[in-house]
Amino acid sequence: MTDHPRLLPAVRGLALLFTGLLAGAFGYGAVNVVQTFKAVPLDVRLTFHTALMRMNGPVIQSTMALAFLSSLVLAVLARGAAHRVAASASVLVAVSFLVTRLGNVPINGRIKVWAVSGAPPDHAAILRRWELFNDIRTVAALVAFLLLLALVTTPLRRPR
């Protein structure tokens, strides 16, 4: 699988850990936080959303960076099918980053303003778009994690 057998177990473990943390964070957000957003009055959602994004920003960005780097290093170290799986996982983590950066983050900036000045008439459509971006990044992170889980739990073939 690799020319670096000593590094492989650690890199596999780190890639699995960080993609799992990312998928778990996004999954929890999609299943619990977004549904809670829908259950509370709009002013509560906007205030909480703004505070949550301030806390989530550094944590999620760091987790995405670590998930991407660890899966990319795994792709570099791996050969054959394992290389393709790890490379695919790193691409999916990059997709989750790009969707977050280009989709969710700009809307988060608008939500921050709304929390102070009030939401515009089209706020429901904008919030649905934020949720769509959230779903896309969640699925991308989950599939990246599942790919690496399959890779890590598949027995290695030893050359004869």
Coordinates of N, CA, C and O in Angstrom, one line a residue:
M1 N 0.8 -1.2 0.0 CA 0.0 0.0 0.0 C 0.9 1.3 0.0 O 0.5 2.3 -0.5
T2 N 2.0 1.2 0.6 CA 2.8 2.4 0.7 C 4.3 2.1 0.9 O 4.6 1.0 1.3
D3 N 5.1 3.0 0.6 CA 6.6 2.8 0.8 C 6.9 3.3 2.2 O 8.1 3.4 2.6
H4 N 6.0 3.8 3.0 CA 6.2 4.3 4.3 C 5.4 3.6 5.4 O 4.5 4.1 6.0
P5 N 5.7 2.3 5.6 CA 4.9 1.5 6.5 C 4.8 2.0 7.9 O 3.8 1.8 8.6
R6 N 5.8 2.7 8.4 CA 5.8 3.2 9.8 C 4.8 4.4 9.9 O 4.2 4.6 11.0
L7 N 4.7 5.2 8.9 CA 3.9 6.4 8.9 C 2.4 6.0 8.7 O 1.5 6.7 9.2
L8 N 2.2 5.0 8.0 CA 0.8 4.6 7.5 C -0.2 4.5 8.6 O -1.3 5.1 8.6
P9 N 0.1 3.7 9.7 CA -1.0 3.6 10.7 C -1.4 4.9 11.4 O -2.5 5.2 11.6
A10 N -0.4 5.7 11.6 CA -0.7 7.0 12.3 C -1.5 7.9 11.3 O -2.4 8.6 11.7
V11 N -1.1 8.0 10.1 CA -1.7 8.8 9.1 C -3.2 8.3 8.9 O -4.1 9.1 8.8
R12 N -3.3 7.0 8.7 CA -4.7 6.5 8.6 C -5.5 6.8 9.8 O -6.7 7.2 9.6
G13 N -5.0 6.7 11.0 CA -5.8 7.0 12.2 C -6.1 8.5 12.2 O -7.3 8.9 12.6
L14 N -5.2 9.4 11.9 CA -5.4 10.8 11.9 C -6.5 11.2 10.9 O -7.4 12.0 11.1
A15 N -6.3 10.7 9.7 CA -7.3 11.0 8.6 C -8.7 10.5 9.0 O -9.7 11.3 8.8
L16 N -8.8 9.4 9.6 CA -10.1 8.9 10.1 C -10.6 9.7 11.2 O -11.8 10.1 11.2
L17 N -9.8 10.1 12.2 CA -10.2 10.9 13.3 C -10.7 12.2 12.8 O -11.8 12.7 13.2
F18 N -10.0 13.0 12.0 CA -10.4 14.3 11.6 C -11.5 14.4 10.7 O -12.4 15.2 10.8
T19 N -11.6 13.4 9.8 CA -12.8 13.4 8.9 C -14.0 13.0 9.7 O -15.1 13.5 9.5
G20 N -13.8 12.1 10.7 CA -14.9 11.7 11.6 C -15.4 12.9 12.4 O -16.6 13.1 12.6
L21 N -14.5 13.6 13.0 CA -14.9 14.8 13.7 C -15.6 15.8 12.9 O -16.6 16.4 13.3
L22 N -15.2 16.0 11.7 CA -15.8 17.0 10.8 C -17.2 16.5 10.4 O -18.2 17.2 10.5
A23 N -17.4 15.2 10.0 CA -18.7 14.7 9.7 C -19.6 14.7 10.9 O -20.8 15.0 10.8
G24 N -19.0 14.4 12.0 CA -19.8 14.4 13.3 C -20.3 15.8 13.6 O -21.5 16.0 14.0
A25 N -19.5 16.8 13.5 CA -19.9 18.2 13.8 C -20.9 18.6 12.8 O -22.0 19.2 13.2
F26 N -20.7 18.4 11.5 CA -21.7 18.8 10.6 C -23.0 18.0 10.7 O -24.1 18.5 10.6
G27 N -22.9 16.7 11.0 CA -24.1 15.9 11.2 C -24.9 16.3 12.4 O -26.1 16.4 12.3
Y28 N -24.2 16.6 13.5 CA -24.9 17.1 14.7 C -25.6 18.4 14.4 O -26.8 18.6 14.7
G29 N -24.9 19.3 13.7 CA -25.5 20.5 13.3 C -26.8 20.4 12.5 O -27.8 21.0 12.7
A30 N -26.7 19.5 11.5 CA -27.8 19.3 10.5 C -29.0 18.6 11.3 O -30.2 19.0 11.0
V31 N -28.7 17.7 12.1 CA -29.8 16.9 12.8 C -30.4 17.7 14.0 O -31.6 17.7 14.2
N32 N -29.5 18.3 14.7 CA -30.0 19.0 16.0 C -30.1 20.5 15.9 O -31.1 21.1 16.2
V33 N -29.0 21.1 15.5 CA -29.0 22.6 15.6 C -29.9 23.2 14.6 O -30.7 24.1 14.9
V34 N -29.9 22.8 13.3 CA -30.7 23.4 12.3 C -32.2 23.1 12.6 O -33.0 24.0 12.5
Q35 N -32.5 22.0 13.1 CA -33.9 21.7 13.5 C -34.3 22.6 14.7 O -35.5 23.0 14.7
T36 N -33.4 22.8 15.6 CA -33.7 23.7 16.7 C -33.9 25.1 16.2 O -34.8 25.9 16.7
F37 N -33.1 25.6 15.2 CA -33.2 26.9 14.6 C -34.7 27.1 14.1 O -35.3 28.1 14.3
K38 N -35.2 26.0 13.5 CA -36.6 26.1 13.0 C -37.7 26.1 14.0 O -38.8 26.6 13.7
A39 N -37.3 25.7 15.2 CA -38.4 25.6 16.3 C -38.5 26.8 17.2 O -39.4 26.9 18.0
V40 N -37.5 27.7 17.0 CA -37.5 28.9 17.9 C -37.9 30.2 17.1 O -37.8 30.2 15.8
P41 N -38.3 31.2 17.8 CA -38.6 32.5 17.0 C -37.4 33.0 16.3 O -36.2 32.7 16.7
L42 N -37.6 33.7 15.2 CA -36.6 34.2 14.3 C -35.5 35.0 15.1 O -34.3 34.8 14.8
D43 N -35.9 35.9 16.0 CA -34.9 36.7 16.7 C -34.0 35.8 17.5 O -32.8 36.1 17.6
V44 N -34.5 34.7 18.1 CA -33.7 33.8 18.9 C -32.7 33.1 18.0 O -31.5 32.9 18.3
R45 N -33.2 32.6 16.8 CA -32.4 31.9 15.9 C -31.2 32.8 15.4 O -30.1 32.4 15.4
L46 N -31.5 34.0 15.1 CA -30.5 34.9 14.5 C -29.4 35.2 15.6 O -28.2 35.2 15.3
T47 N -29.9 35.5 16.8 CA -28.9 35.7 17.9 C -28.0 34.5 18.2 O -26.8 34.6 18.3
F48 N -28.7 33.3 18.3 CA -28.0 32.1 18.6 C -27.1 31.7 17.4 O -25.9 31.3 17.6
H49 N -27.6 31.9 16.2 CA -26.8 31.5 15.0 C -25.5 32.4 15.0 O -24.4 31.9 14.7
T50 N -25.6 33.7 15.2 CA -24.5 34.6 15.2 C -23.5 34.1 16.3 O -22.3 34.0 16.0
A51 N -23.9 33.8 17.5 CA -23.0 33.4 18.6 C -22.4 32.1 18.2 O -21.2 31.9 18.4
L52 N -23.2 31.1 17.7 CA -22.6 29.8 17.3 C -21.6 29.9 16.2 O -20.5 29.3 16.3
M53 N -21.8 30.7 15.2 CA -20.8 30.8 14.2 C -19.5 31.5 14.7 O -18.5 31.1 14.2
R54 N -19.6 32.4 15.6 CA -18.4 33.0 16.2 C -17.6 31.9 16.9 O -16.4 31.9 16.8
M55 N -18.2 31.0 17.6 CA -17.5 29.9 18.2 C -17.1 28.8 17.2 O -16.0 28.3 17.4
N56 N -18.0 28.5 16.3 CA -17.7 27.4 15.3 C -16.6 27.8 14.3 O -15.9 26.9 13.9
G57 N -16.4 29.0 14.0 CA -15.5 29.4 13.0 C -14.1 28.8 13.1 O -13.7 28.1 12.3
P58 N -13.4 29.1 14.2 CA -12.1 28.6 14.4 C -12.0 27.0 14.5 O -11.1 26.4 14.0
V59 N -13.0 26.5 15.2 CA -13.0 25.0 15.4 C -13.3 24.3 14.1 O -12.5 23.4 13.8
I60 N -14.3 24.7 13.4 CA -14.6 24.0 12.1 C -13.5 24.2 11.1 O -13.2 23.2 10.4
Q61 N -13.0 25.4 11.0 CA -12.0 25.6 10.0 C -10.7 24.8 10.3 O -10.1 24.2 9.4
S62 N -10.4 24.7 11.6 CA -9.2 23.9 12.0 C -9.5 22.4 11.7 O -8.6 21.7 11.2
T63 N -10.7 22.0 12.0 CA -11.0 20.6 11.8 C -11.0 20.3 10.3 O -10.5 19.2 9.8
M64 N -11.5 21.2 9.4 CA -11.5 21.0 8.0 C -10.1 20.9 7.5 O -9.7 20.1 6.7
A65 N -9.2 21.8 8.0 CA -7.8 21.8 7.5 C -7.1 20.5 7.9 O -6.4 19.9 7.1
L66 N -7.3 20.1 9.1 CA -6.7 18.8 9.6 C -7.3 17.6 8.8 O -6.5 16.7 8.5
A67 N -8.6 17.6 8.6 CA -9.2 16.5 7.8 C -8.6 16.5 6.4 O -8.3 15.4 5.8
F68 N -8.5 17.6 5.8 CA -8.0 17.7 4.4 C -6.5 17.3 4.4 O -6.1 16.4 3.6
L69 N -5.7 17.9 5.2 CA -4.2 17.6 5.2 C -4.0 16.1 5.5 O -3.2 15.5 4.9
S70 N -4.7 15.5 6.5 CA -4.4 14.1 6.9 C -4.9 13.2 5.8 O -4.2 12.2 5.4
S71 N -6.0 13.5 5.1 CA -6.4 12.6 4.0 C -5.6 12.8 2.8 O -5.3 11.8 2.1
L72 N -5.1 14.0 2.6 CA -4.2 14.2 1.5 C -2.8 13.5 1.7 O -2.3 12.9 0.8
V73 N -2.3 13.6 2.9 CA -1.0 12.9 3.2 C -1.2 11.4 3.0 O -0.4 10.7 2.4
L74 N -2.4 10.9 3.5 CA -2.7 9.5 3.3 C -2.7 9.1 1.8 O -2.2 8.1 1.3
A75 N -3.3 10.0 1.0 CA -3.4 9.8 -0.5 C -2.0 9.7 -1.1 O -1.7 8.9 -2.0
V76 N -1.1 10.6 -0.6 CA 0.3 10.6 -1.1 C 1.0 9.4 -0.7 O 1.8 8.8 -1.5
L77 N 0.8 8.9 0.5 CA 1.5 7.7 0.9 C 1.0 6.4 0.4 O 1.7 5.4 0.2
A78 N -0.3 6.4 0.0 CA -1.0 5.2 -0.4 C -0.7 4.9 -1.9 O -0.4 5.8 -2.7
R79 N -1.0 3.7 -2.3 CA -0.9 3.3 -3.7 C -2.2 2.6 -4.1 O -2.9 2.1 -3.3
G80 N -2.3 2.6 -5.4 CA -3.5 1.8 -6.0 C -4.8 2.4 -5.6 O -5.0 3.6 -5.5
A81 N -5.7 1.4 -5.3 CA -7.1 1.8 -4.9 C -7.1 2.6 -3.6 O -7.9 3.5 -3.5
A82 N -6.2 2.3 -2.7 CA -6.2 3.1 -1.4 C -5.8 4.6 -1.7 O -6.4 5.5 -1.1
H83 N -4.9 4.8 -2.7 CA -4.6 6.2 -3.1 C -5.8 6.9 -3.6 O -6.1 8.0 -3.2
R84 N -6.6 6.2 -4.5 CA -7.8 6.8 -5.1 C -8.8 7.1 -4.0 O -9.5 8.1 -4.0
V85 N -9.0 6.2 -3.1 CA -10.0 6.4 -2.0 C -9.6 7.6 -1.1 O -10.4 8.5 -0.9
A86 N -8.4 7.6 -0.7 CA -7.9 8.7 0.1 C -7.9 10.1 -0.6 O -8.3 11.1 0.0
A87 N -7.6 10.0 -1.9 CA -7.6 11.3 -2.7 C -9.1 11.7 -2.8 O -9.4 12.9 -2.7
S88 N -10.0 10.8 -3.0 CA -11.4 11.2 -3.1 C -11.9 11.8 -1.8 O -12.7 12.8 -1.9
A89 N -11.5 11.2 -0.7 CA -11.9 11.8 0.6 C -11.3 13.2 0.7 O -12.1 14.1 1.2
S90 N -10.1 13.4 0.3 CA -9.5 14.8 0.5 C -10.3 15.8 -0.4 O -10.5 16.9 0.0
V91 N -10.7 15.3 -1.6 CA -11.5 16.2 -2.5 C -12.8 16.5 -1.9 O -13.3 17.7 -1.9
L92 N -13.4 15.5 -1.3 CA -14.7 15.8 -0.6 C -14.6 16.7 0.6 O -15.5 17.6 0.8
V93 N -13.5 16.6 1.3 CA -13.3 17.6 2.4 C -13.1 19.0 1.8 O -13.6 20.0 2.4
A94 N -12.4 19.1 0.7 CA -12.2 20.4 0.1 C -13.5 20.9 -0.4 O -13.8 22.1 -0.3
V95 N -14.4 20.1 -0.9 CA -15.7 20.5 -1.3 C -16.5 21.1 -0.1 O -17.1 22.1 -0.2
S96 N -16.4 20.4 1.1 CA -17.1 20.9 2.3 C -16.5 22.2 2.7 O -17.3 23.1 3.1
F97 N -15.2 22.4 2.5 CA -14.6 23.7 2.8 C -15.1 24.8 1.8 O -15.5 25.9 2.3
L98 N -15.1 24.5 0.5 CA -15.5 25.5 -0.4 C -17.0 25.9 -0.3 O -17.3 27.0 -0.4
V99 N -17.8 24.9 0.0 CA -19.2 25.2 0.2 C -19.4 26.0 1.4 O -20.2 27.0 1.4
T100 N -18.7 25.7 2.5 CA -18.8 26.5 3.7 C -18.3 28.0 3.4 O -19.0 28.9 3.7
R101 N -17.1 28.1 2.8 CA -16.5 29.4 2.5 C -17.3 30.2 1.6 O -17.5 31.5 1.8
L102 N -17.8 29.6 0.5 CA -18.5 30.4 -0.6 C -20.0 30.4 -0.4 O -20.7 31.3 -1.0
G103 N -20.6 29.5 0.4 CA -22.0 29.4 0.6 C -22.5 29.9 1.9 O -23.2 30.9 2.1
N104 N -22.1 29.1 3.0 CA -22.5 29.4 4.3 C -22.0 30.7 4.9 O -22.7 31.5 5.5
V105 N -20.7 30.9 4.8 CA -20.0 32.1 5.4 C -20.6 33.4 5.0 O -20.9 34.3 5.8
P106 N -20.8 33.6 3.7 CA -21.4 34.9 3.3 C -22.9 35.1 3.9 O -23.2 36.2 4.3
I107 N -23.6 34.0 4.0 CA -24.9 34.1 4.6 C -24.8 34.3 6.1 O -25.6 35.1 6.7
N108 N -23.8 33.7 6.7 CA -23.6 34.0 8.1 C -23.3 35.5 8.4 O -23.8 36.0 9.4
G109 N -22.6 36.1 7.5 CA -22.4 37.5 7.6 C -23.7 38.3 7.5 O -23.9 39.3 8.3
R110 N -24.6 37.9 6.6 CA -25.9 38.6 6.5 C -26.7 38.4 7.8 O -27.4 39.3 8.3
I111 N -26.7 37.1 8.3 CA -27.4 36.8 9.5 C -26.9 37.7 10.7 O -27.7 38.1 11.5
K112 N -25.6 37.9 10.8 CA -25.0 38.7 11.8 C -25.7 40.1 11.8 O -26.0 40.7 12.8
V113 N -25.8 40.7 10.6 CA -26.4 42.0 10.4 C -27.9 41.9 10.8 O -28.4 42.8 11.5
W114 N -28.6 40.9 10.4 CA -30.0 40.7 10.7 C -30.3 40.7 12.2 O -31.3 41.1 12.7
A115 N -29.3 40.0 12.9 CA -29.5 39.9 14.4 C -29.6 41.3 15.0 O -30.2 41.4 16.1
V116 N -29.0 42.3 14.4 CA -29.0 43.6 15.0 C -30.1 44.5 14.3 O -30.9 45.2 15.0
S117 N -30.3 44.4 13.0 CA -31.2 45.3 12.3 C -32.5 44.7 11.9 O -33.4 45.4 11.4
G118 N -32.6 43.4 12.0 CA -33.9 42.7 11.6 C -33.7 42.1 10.2 O -32.9 42.5 9.4
A119 N -34.4 41.0 10.0 CA -34.3 40.2 8.8 C -35.1 40.9 7.7 O -36.2 41.5 7.9
P120 N -34.6 40.7 6.4 CA -35.3 41.3 5.3 C -36.5 40.4 4.9 O -36.6 39.3 5.4
P121 N -37.4 40.9 4.1 CA -38.6 40.1 3.7 C -38.3 38.7 3.1 O -39.0 37.8 3.3
D122 N -37.1 38.6 2.4 CA -36.8 37.3 1.7 C -35.9 36.4 2.6 O -35.3 35.5 2.1
H123 N -35.9 36.7 3.9 CA -35.0 35.9 4.8 C -35.3 34.4 4.8 O -34.3 33.7 4.9
A124 N -36.5 34.0 4.6 CA -36.8 32.6 4.7 C -36.1 31.9 3.5 O -35.5 30.8 3.7
A125 N -36.1 32.5 2.3 CA -35.4 31.8 1.2 C -33.9 31.8 1.4 O -33.2 30.8 1.0
I126 N -33.4 32.9 2.0 CA -31.9 32.9 2.2 C -31.5 31.9 3.3 O -30.5 31.2 3.2
L127 N -32.3 31.7 4.3 CA -32.1 30.7 5.3 C -32.2 29.3 4.8 O -31.4 28.4 5.1
R128 N -33.1 29.1 3.9 CA -33.2 27.8 3.2 C -32.0 27.5 2.4 O -31.5 26.4 2.3
R129 N -31.4 28.5 1.7 CA -30.2 28.4 0.9 C -29.0 28.0 1.9 O -28.2 27.1 1.5
W130 N -29.0 28.7 3.0 CA -27.9 28.3 4.0 C -28.1 26.8 4.4 O -27.1 26.1 4.5
E131 N -29.3 26.4 4.6 CA -29.6 25.0 5.0 C -29.2 24.0 3.9 O -28.6 22.9 4.1
L132 N -29.4 24.4 2.6 CA -29.0 23.6 1.5 C -27.5 23.5 1.5 O -26.9 22.4 1.3
F133 N -26.8 24.6 1.6 CA -25.3 24.5 1.7 C -24.9 23.7 2.8 O -23.9 22.9 2.7
N134 N -25.5 23.8 4.0 CA -25.2 23.0 5.1 C -25.4 21.5 4.8 O -24.5 20.7 5.2
D135 N -26.5 21.1 4.1 CA -26.7 19.7 3.8 C -25.6 19.2 2.8 O -25.1 18.1 3.0
I136 N -25.2 20.1 1.9 CA -24.2 19.6 0.9 C -22.9 19.4 1.6 O -22.2 18.4 1.4
R137 N -22.5 20.3 2.5 CA -21.2 20.1 3.1 C -21.2 19.0 4.1 O -20.2 18.3 4.3
T138 N -22.4 18.7 4.7 CA -22.5 17.6 5.6 C -22.4 16.3 4.9 O -21.7 15.4 5.3
V139 N -23.1 16.2 3.7 CA -23.0 14.9 2.9 C -21.5 14.7 2.4 O -21.0 13.6 2.5
A140 N -20.9 15.8 2.0 CA -19.5 15.7 1.5 C -18.6 15.2 2.6 O -17.8 14.3 2.4
A141 N -18.7 15.7 3.8 CA -17.9 15.3 4.9 C -18.2 13.9 5.3 O -17.3 13.1 5.7
L142 N -19.5 13.5 5.4 CA -19.9 12.2 5.7 C -19.3 11.2 4.8 O -18.8 10.1 5.2
V143 N -19.4 11.4 3.5 CA -18.9 10.5 2.5 C -17.4 10.4 2.6 O -16.8 9.3 2.5
A144 N -16.7 11.5 2.8 CA -15.3 11.4 3.0 C -14.9 10.5 4.2 O -14.0 9.7 4.1
F145 N -15.6 10.7 5.3 CA -15.4 9.8 6.5 C -15.7 8.4 6.1 O -14.9 7.5 6.5
L146 N -16.8 8.1 5.5 CA -17.2 6.7 5.1 C -16.1 6.1 4.2 O -15.8 4.9 4.4
L147 N -15.6 6.9 3.3 CA -14.5 6.3 2.4 C -13.3 5.9 3.2 O -12.7 4.8 3.0
L148 N -12.9 6.8 4.1 CA -11.7 6.5 4.9 C -12.0 5.4 5.9 O -11.1 4.6 6.2
L149 N -13.2 5.3 6.4 CA -13.6 4.2 7.3 C -13.5 2.9 6.6 O -12.9 1.9 7.1
A150 N -14.0 2.9 5.4 CA -13.8 1.6 4.6 C -12.4 1.3 4.3 O -12.0 0.2 4.4
L151 N -11.6 2.3 4.0 CA -10.2 2.1 3.7 C -9.4 1.6 4.9 O -8.7 0.6 4.8
V152 N -9.7 2.2 6.1 CA -9.0 1.8 7.3 C -9.4 0.4 7.8 O -8.6 -0.3 8.4
T153 N -10.7 0.1 7.6 CA -11.2 -1.2 8.1 C -11.0 -2.4 7.1 O -11.2 -3.5 7.5
T154 N -10.5 -2.1 5.9 CA -10.3 -3.1 4.9 C -8.9 -3.7 5.2 O -7.9 -2.9 5.3
P155 N -8.8 -5.0 5.4 CA -7.4 -5.5 5.6 C -6.5 -5.2 4.5 O -6.8 -5.2 3.3
L156 N -5.2 -4.9 4.9 CA -4.2 -4.6 3.9 C -3.7 -5.9 3.3 O -3.6 -7.0 3.9
R157 N -3.5 -5.9 2.0 CA -2.9 -7.1 1.3 C -1.4 -6.9 1.3 O -0.9 -5.9 1.0
R158 N -0.8 -7.9 1.9 CA 0.6 -7.9 2.0 C 1.2 -8.5 0.7 O 0.8 -9.6 0.2
P159 N 2.2 -7.9 0.1 CA 2.9 -8.4 -1.1 C 3.5 -9.8 -0.7 O 4.1 -10.0 0.4
R160 N 3.5 -10.7 -1.7 CA 4.1 -12.0 -1.4 C 5.5 -12.1 -2.1 O 5.9 -11.6 -3.0

